[in-house]
Structures are given as C-alpha cells and as structure tokens.
Tab-separated table of C-alpha atoms in Angstrom:
chain	number	residue	atom	x	y	z
A	1	MET	CA	0.000	0.000	0.000
A	2	ALA	CA	2.817	2.402	0.826
A	3	ALA	CA	4.429	1.711	-2.556
A	4	LYS	CA	1.164	2.605	-4.315
A	5	LYS	CA	0.936	5.888	-2.379
A	6	LYS	CA	4.523	6.715	-3.317
A	7	ALA	CA	3.797	5.888	-6.969
A	8	ASP	CA	0.628	8.001	-6.926
A	9	ALA	CA	2.518	10.885	-5.320
A	10	ALA	CA	5.270	10.610	-7.925
A	11	VAL	CA	2.720	10.655	-10.774
A	12	GLU	CA	0.954	13.649	-9.224
A	13	ASN	CA	4.262	15.491	-8.765
A	14	THR	CA	5.257	14.727	-12.377
A	15	ALA	CA	1.897	16.047	-13.594
A	16	GLU	CA	2.368	19.255	-11.601
A	17	VAL	CA	5.910	19.728	-12.909
A	18	THR	CA	4.747	19.053	-16.483
A	19	GLN	CA	1.835	21.476	-16.070
A	20	GLU	CA	4.203	24.142	-14.697
A	21	SER	CA	6.629	23.567	-17.589
A	22	VAL	CA	3.832	23.881	-20.150
A	23	GLN	CA	2.589	27.073	-18.462
A	24	GLU	CA	6.123	28.523	-18.469
A	25	GLU	CA	6.474	27.688	-22.174
A	26	ILE	CA	3.145	29.368	-22.933
A	27	GLU	CA	4.147	32.454	-20.962
A	28	GLN	CA	7.511	32.611	-22.768
A	29	GLU	CA	5.781	32.301	-26.147
A	30	GLU	CA	3.395	35.109	-25.169
A	31	ILE	CA	6.331	37.313	-24.135
A	32	GLU	CA	8.098	36.607	-27.426
A	33	GLN	CA	4.906	37.384	-29.384
A	34	VAL	CA	4.470	40.700	-27.564
A	35	ALA	CA	8.104	41.569	-28.304
A	36	ALA	CA	7.607	40.713	-31.983
A	37	ASP	CA	4.384	42.743	-32.112
A	38	ASN	CA	6.105	45.716	-30.482
A	39	ALA	CA	8.916	45.529	-33.027
A	40	LYS	CA	6.339	45.598	-35.836
A	41	GLU	CA	4.603	48.589	-34.291
A	42	LEU	CA	7.908	50.423	-34.012
A	43	ASP	CA	8.409	49.665	-37.711
A	44	ASN	CA	4.962	51.155	-38.465
A	45	LYS	CA	5.767	54.298	-36.489
A	46	LYS	CA	9.160	54.614	-38.176
A	47	TYR	CA	7.557	54.175	-41.600
A	48	VAL	CA	4.964	56.892	-40.967
A	49	VAL	CA	7.419	59.321	-39.351
A	50	ASP	CA	10.117	58.787	-41.985
A	51	HIS	CA	7.667	59.340	-44.830
A	52	LEU	CA	6.208	62.469	-43.247
A	53	LEU	CA	9.691	63.869	-42.701
A	54	SER	CA	10.647	62.990	-46.286
A	55	THR	CA	8.123	65.589	-47.491
A	56	LYS	CA	10.342	68.301	-45.965
A	57	ARG	CA	7.212	70.375	-45.330
A	58	GLU	CA	7.530	73.228	-42.858
A	59	GLY	CA	6.350	72.319	-39.354
A	60	MET	CA	6.477	68.547	-39.878
A	61	GLU	CA	8.641	67.941	-36.787
A	62	ASP	CA	6.133	69.887	-34.678
A	63	LEU	CA	3.255	67.920	-36.190
A	64	ILE	CA	4.950	64.614	-35.364
A	65	ALA	CA	5.597	65.822	-31.802
A	66	TYR	CA	1.899	66.703	-31.542
A	67	MET	CA	0.920	63.268	-32.881
A	68	GLU	CA	3.102	61.732	-30.176
A	69	GLU	CA	1.540	63.971	-27.522
A	70	ILE	CA	-2.051	63.030	-28.370
A	71	GLY	CA	-1.274	59.310	-28.596
A	72	PHE	CA	-1.529	58.788	-32.353
A	73	PHE	CA	1.165	56.123	-32.369
A	74	GLU	CA	-0.421	54.071	-29.557
A	75	ALA	CA	-4.133	54.594	-30.327
A	76	PRO	CA	-6.474	51.902	-31.624
A	77	CYS	CA	-7.800	52.446	-35.119
A	78	SER	CA	-11.414	51.893	-34.159
A	79	GLY	CA	-13.633	51.188	-31.198
A	80	GLY	CA	-14.470	47.651	-32.249
A	81	ASN	CA	-13.870	47.122	-35.941
A	82	HIS	CA	-10.574	47.024	-37.850
A	83	LEU	CA	-7.349	47.158	-35.832
A	84	ALA	CA	-9.188	47.901	-32.587
A	85	CYS	CA	-6.039	47.369	-30.542
A	86	GLN	CA	-3.102	49.332	-29.214
A	87	PHE	CA	-0.993	50.674	-32.108
A	88	GLY	CA	-3.862	49.950	-34.522
A	89	LEU	CA	-4.108	53.520	-35.824
A	90	VAL	CA	-0.473	53.785	-36.914
A	91	HIS	CA	-0.707	50.306	-38.474
A	92	HIS	CA	-3.824	51.338	-40.403
A	93	SER	CA	-2.228	54.629	-41.447
A	94	ARG	CA	0.785	52.788	-42.834
A	95	ASN	CA	-1.520	50.466	-44.784
A	96	VAL	CA	-3.392	53.467	-46.235
A	97	MET	CA	-0.121	55.201	-47.127
A	98	MET	CA	1.141	52.124	-48.964
A	99	ALA	CA	-2.169	51.623	-50.790
A	100	ALA	CA	-2.344	55.296	-51.784
A	101	GLU	CA	1.175	55.165	-53.163
A	102	ASN	CA	0.443	52.000	-55.153
A	103	ILE	CA	-2.727	53.543	-56.583
A	104	GLY	CA	-0.873	56.736	-57.440
A	105	TYR	CA	1.828	54.874	-59.320
A	106	ALA	CA	-0.738	52.719	-61.128
A	107	LEU	CA	-2.922	55.633	-62.221
A	108	LEU	CA	-0.334	58.317	-62.894
A	109	GLY	CA	2.917	56.535	-63.524
A	110	LYS	CA	6.098	57.197	-61.591
A	111	VAL	CA	6.956	60.592	-63.083
A	112	LYS	CA	3.492	62.180	-62.658
A	113	TYR	CA	2.949	60.596	-59.249
A	114	THR	CA	6.214	62.123	-58.017
A	115	GLU	CA	4.643	65.567	-58.505
A	116	ILE	CA	1.957	64.880	-55.889
A	117	ARG	CA	3.729	62.300	-53.727
A	118	ASP	CA	4.278	64.562	-50.712
A	119	SER	CA	0.610	65.561	-50.590
A	120	VAL	CA	-0.482	61.926	-50.876
A	121	ILE	CA	1.843	60.907	-48.035
A	122	ILE	CA	0.492	63.637	-45.763
A	123	ALA	CA	-3.174	63.022	-46.596
A	124	ALA	CA	-2.878	59.251	-46.217
A	125	ALA	CA	-0.885	59.448	-42.980
A	126	LEU	CA	-3.186	61.976	-41.327
A	127	HIS	CA	-6.619	60.988	-42.654
A	128	ASP	CA	-7.622	59.568	-39.239
A	129	LEU	CA	-5.770	62.016	-36.983
A	130	GLY	CA	-9.094	62.971	-35.407
A	131	LYS	CA	-9.451	59.487	-33.917
A	132	CYS	CA	-6.894	60.307	-31.236
A	133	GLY	CA	-7.788	61.164	-27.696
A	134	ASP	CA	-9.897	59.629	-24.977
A	135	PHE	CA	-13.593	60.009	-24.287
A	136	GLY	CA	-14.256	63.219	-22.405
A	137	LYS	CA	-10.864	64.730	-23.212
A	138	GLN	CA	-10.258	67.689	-25.493
A	139	MET	CA	-9.184	65.685	-28.556
A	140	TYR	CA	-11.896	62.992	-28.363
A	141	VAL	CA	-13.893	62.442	-31.548
A	142	PRO	CA	-16.967	60.207	-31.013
A	143	ASN	CA	-17.992	57.447	-33.396
A	144	MET	CA	-21.047	58.534	-35.386
A	145	ILE	CA	-23.775	56.484	-36.999
A	146	LYS	CA	-25.294	57.244	-40.394
A	147	ASP	CA	-27.922	59.670	-39.112
A	148	GLY	CA	-25.251	61.810	-37.450
A	149	ARG	CA	-25.870	60.755	-33.855
A	150	PRO	CA	-23.121	59.344	-31.624
A	151	THR	CA	-23.137	55.571	-31.226
A	152	LYS	CA	-24.628	54.178	-28.018
A	153	ALA	CA	-21.218	52.827	-26.999
A	154	GLU	CA	-20.275	56.394	-26.131
C-alpha cells in the first residue's frame, strides 16, 4: 500500500511539474509574441514618421511631436472594428499610405505621381488624426452612426 501511495505521489508530482513547464512555455511564447508585435509597431511608427519627414514640409517635426503627444502612435484604429487594438491607428495609417502610393503609381505613372507624392503621403498618414484622444478629453472624436448621432457605446 505504501508503494502505491509513493507511486501516486510521484505521478501527481510529475503532472504538476509538467503542467508548470507547459505554463512557463506558454508564458515565454506570449512574451516573445508581444516583443515581436512591439517591433512591428515600431516599424509602423518609423515608416509613418520617416515618410512624413521625407516631405520636408515646414512644421512637420512639430506635427509629429503633436501626434506623439495626443497618442496617435499608440491609439487603436477603431472602437471595435478594424485594428481595434493598441498601435492599430499607426498600423492602419501605414496600410493606407502604402495603398495610396500603389494607386498613385498605377494611375499616374512614376513621373506624374512624383509631382503629388508629398501631398499623398500627408493626406494618407493623417486621414484619421481625429481618432486620437480619450472620451471626455479635449481631442476625443466620437464614433457617429449614419444619421449623425453618436453611437450608443459612447
């Protein structure tokens, strides 16, 4: 009987150790995924900032500082739709910038597109600037439904 208890205890201990090891592996994978996601988001921010600066428009550094101040680079893109997560807005803005550039090249060709490139970069990067800010704060812009009323989630 004592041998059976020892065997049962050993099996239980092994199960606990295995469960702890699996949990540690899951936690490590989650940490690595967060690190990878953060690296991607830094790439999105760098892409947007670098392209805005490449326009060499007056006041661009101040605009980027303002975007940082109001949380543009950390904000979600939406309240519950596309990219409704931290860093979603800058990710979405990068996607729009890339799409706008591709459309410009396709419709105008490289030479003609170059004439309007800076304006396209700025418009695409900043088209959702008004989404920054928190509810009740100065820069908050509520979600609106088709009839012009705020959504009930507000």
